[in-house]
Amino acid sequence: MTISRMTRRTLATTGAAALLSASTGLLSPARAAGLSPTLSMRGGSNNYRPGAPIVERIGGGGFWMTGTVRRAGDGTPLPGQRIQIWAHTTEGHERDWHSHGATLTDANGEFRLEMPQIVPAFGQPHGHLAYDGDDFETVFLRPIMASAKDTRLSADFVLQPA
């Protein structure tokens, strides 16, 4: 019969191996590349208008809405995805057609659309964004700005195939 003795070296080696296994996903391979899909936010679909046109910018501009679109699971950037944007701005309410527009993601899955300055509605400066294409599940976002003086707002989408 052999009796093992735990030394500091054995303990350190075993601990390092366990940490390495956990950090590389060997202990739970299903979670290794598992980027969870973005869930719709409460109030995100308020005043949504299906079919908003793809535009170069909304109104006179001066404010930038930006973000990324990636596929759930592996995080691959998704080019050519339609993102609709609308907000309560210095030029109109979020229910007005002229306050809505859509843009497409570039080769890196990034989007940006210039629009008028967002102003508070119901006490909060916020924007609305939607992925409303056919290839992935629809997602509505309603990010709130830190300050009404901010001149940009960013929102990222992780989409689940439909």
C-alpha positions as MATLAB code, in Angstrom:
seq = 'MTISRMTRRTLATTGAAALLSASTGLLSPARAAGLSPTLSMRGGSNNYRPGAPIVERIGGGGFWMTGTVRRAGDGTPLPGQRIQIWAHTTEGHERDWHSHGATLTDANGEFRLEMPQIVPAFGQPHGHLAYDGDDFETVFLRPIMASAKDTRLSADFVLQPA';
ca = [
       0.000    0.000    0.000;
       1.299    3.466   -0.919;
       0.579    6.561    1.078;
       0.640    9.907   -0.758;
       1.954   12.880    1.007;
       0.618   16.308    0.055;
       3.513   18.727   -0.256;
       3.380   22.422   -1.066;
       4.675   21.648   -4.559;
       1.901   19.064   -5.157;
      -0.718   21.431   -3.818;
       0.527   24.315   -5.985;
       0.721   22.146   -9.112;
      -2.769   20.701   -8.566;
      -4.226   24.161   -7.888;
      -2.588   25.639  -11.004;
      -3.915   22.776  -13.133;
      -7.436   23.305  -11.771;
      -7.312   27.045  -12.478;
      -5.968   26.471  -15.988;
      -8.700   23.915  -16.709;
     -11.413   26.283  -15.497;
     -10.087   29.290  -17.426;
      -9.820   27.354  -20.705;
     -13.328   25.946  -20.403;
     -12.231   22.345  -19.894;
     -14.424   21.992  -16.816;
     -17.534   23.259  -18.609;
     -17.043   23.241  -22.394;
     -20.664   24.220  -23.062;
     -20.023   27.641  -21.488;
     -16.596   28.208  -23.080;
     -17.892   30.125  -26.110;
     -21.414   30.767  -24.824;
     -22.305   34.416  -25.421;
     -25.892   34.803  -24.226;
     -28.452   36.581  -26.435;
     -29.598   40.096  -25.574;
     -33.045   40.198  -23.987;
     -35.573   42.869  -24.930;
     -35.819   45.698  -22.423;
     -39.065   46.787  -20.813;
     -40.457   49.747  -22.767;
     -38.093   49.130  -25.666;
     -40.877   48.611  -28.194;
     -42.809   51.753  -27.194;
     -43.736   53.714  -30.339;
     -42.066   51.131  -32.594;
     -42.974   51.561  -36.266;
     -42.380   48.490  -38.447;
     -40.700   49.254  -41.747;
     -38.862   52.470  -40.873;
     -36.725   53.365  -43.902;
     -32.947   52.993  -44.039;
     -31.590   56.539  -43.848;
     -28.242   58.363  -43.956;
     -29.276   60.253  -40.803;
     -32.384   61.293  -38.899;
     -33.139   65.028  -39.010;
     -30.408   67.617  -38.566;
     -28.028   65.378  -36.643;
     -25.560   66.262  -33.893;
     -26.102   63.124  -31.772;
     -24.667   59.655  -32.513;
     -26.308   56.306  -31.810;
     -23.722   53.512  -32.119;
     -23.271   49.847  -31.298;
     -22.416   46.348  -32.399;
     -24.368   43.286  -33.484;
     -23.014   39.791  -32.817;
     -24.342   36.235  -32.979;
     -25.209   34.485  -29.716;
     -22.908   31.624  -28.826;
     -19.713   32.396  -30.703;
     -19.905   36.217  -30.796;
     -19.300   36.470  -34.544;
     -19.896   40.043  -35.835;
     -22.992   40.178  -38.055;
     -22.676   42.436  -41.128;
     -25.693   43.721  -43.044;
     -28.148   43.585  -40.114;
     -30.933   46.161  -39.935;
     -31.134   48.235  -36.750;
     -34.045   50.641  -36.317;
     -33.519   53.718  -34.108;
     -35.985   56.275  -32.718;
     -36.128   58.711  -29.827;
     -37.649   61.848  -28.356;
     -35.345   64.562  -29.738;
     -35.046   68.312  -30.156;
     -36.831   67.844  -33.504;
     -39.712   65.541  -32.591;
     -41.364   62.957  -30.389;
     -40.531   59.256  -30.547;
     -44.005   58.561  -31.960;
     -43.373   60.837  -35.012;
     -42.410   59.124  -38.263;
     -39.627   61.657  -38.878;
     -38.002   60.573  -35.578;
     -37.533   56.994  -36.866;
     -34.867   55.579  -39.146;
     -32.871   52.428  -39.745;
     -29.264   51.633  -40.611;
     -27.258   48.527  -41.519;
     -24.247   47.068  -39.741;
     -20.876   47.219  -41.524;
     -18.442   44.330  -42.168;
     -17.442   44.348  -38.469;
     -21.054   44.204  -37.216;
     -20.905   47.861  -36.149;
     -23.560   50.520  -36.742;
     -23.811   54.257  -36.244;
     -26.523   56.695  -37.120;
     -26.567   60.453  -36.613;
     -29.747   62.010  -35.302;
     -30.928   65.143  -33.419;
     -30.034   65.512  -29.733;
     -32.035   63.181  -27.499;
     -34.016   64.993  -24.800;
     -35.712   63.569  -21.697;
     -39.114   61.947  -22.089;
     -40.885   61.005  -18.849;
     -37.864   62.389  -16.971;
     -35.261   60.177  -18.657;
     -33.108   60.838  -21.729;
     -33.212   57.528  -23.607;
     -33.156   56.024  -27.056;
     -34.951   53.107  -28.651;
     -33.307   50.529  -30.876;
     -34.624   47.371  -32.486;
     -33.250   44.487  -34.463;
     -36.285   43.597  -36.555;
     -34.956   41.475  -39.410;
     -35.950   37.956  -40.409;
     -32.820   35.917  -39.590;
     -32.745   36.429  -35.816;
     -35.215   36.918  -32.974;
     -36.505   40.500  -32.628;
     -34.889   42.497  -29.818;
     -35.977   45.911  -28.492;
     -33.604   48.050  -26.397;
     -34.241   51.223  -24.390;
     -30.880   52.399  -23.029;
     -30.911   55.398  -20.690;
     -28.288   58.119  -21.038;
     -26.142   59.117  -18.051;
     -26.872   62.786  -18.800;
     -29.168   64.731  -21.120;
     -26.009   66.569  -22.253;
     -24.432   63.397  -23.697;
     -24.007   63.537  -27.478;
     -23.782   59.801  -28.061;
     -25.357   56.591  -26.876;
     -24.134   53.073  -27.533;
     -26.077   49.805  -27.447;
     -24.923   46.296  -28.346;
     -27.000   43.398  -29.628;
     -26.264   39.675  -29.288;
     -28.792   37.927  -31.530;
     -30.282   34.438  -31.355;
     -31.166   32.813  -34.713;
     -34.914   32.766  -35.349;
];
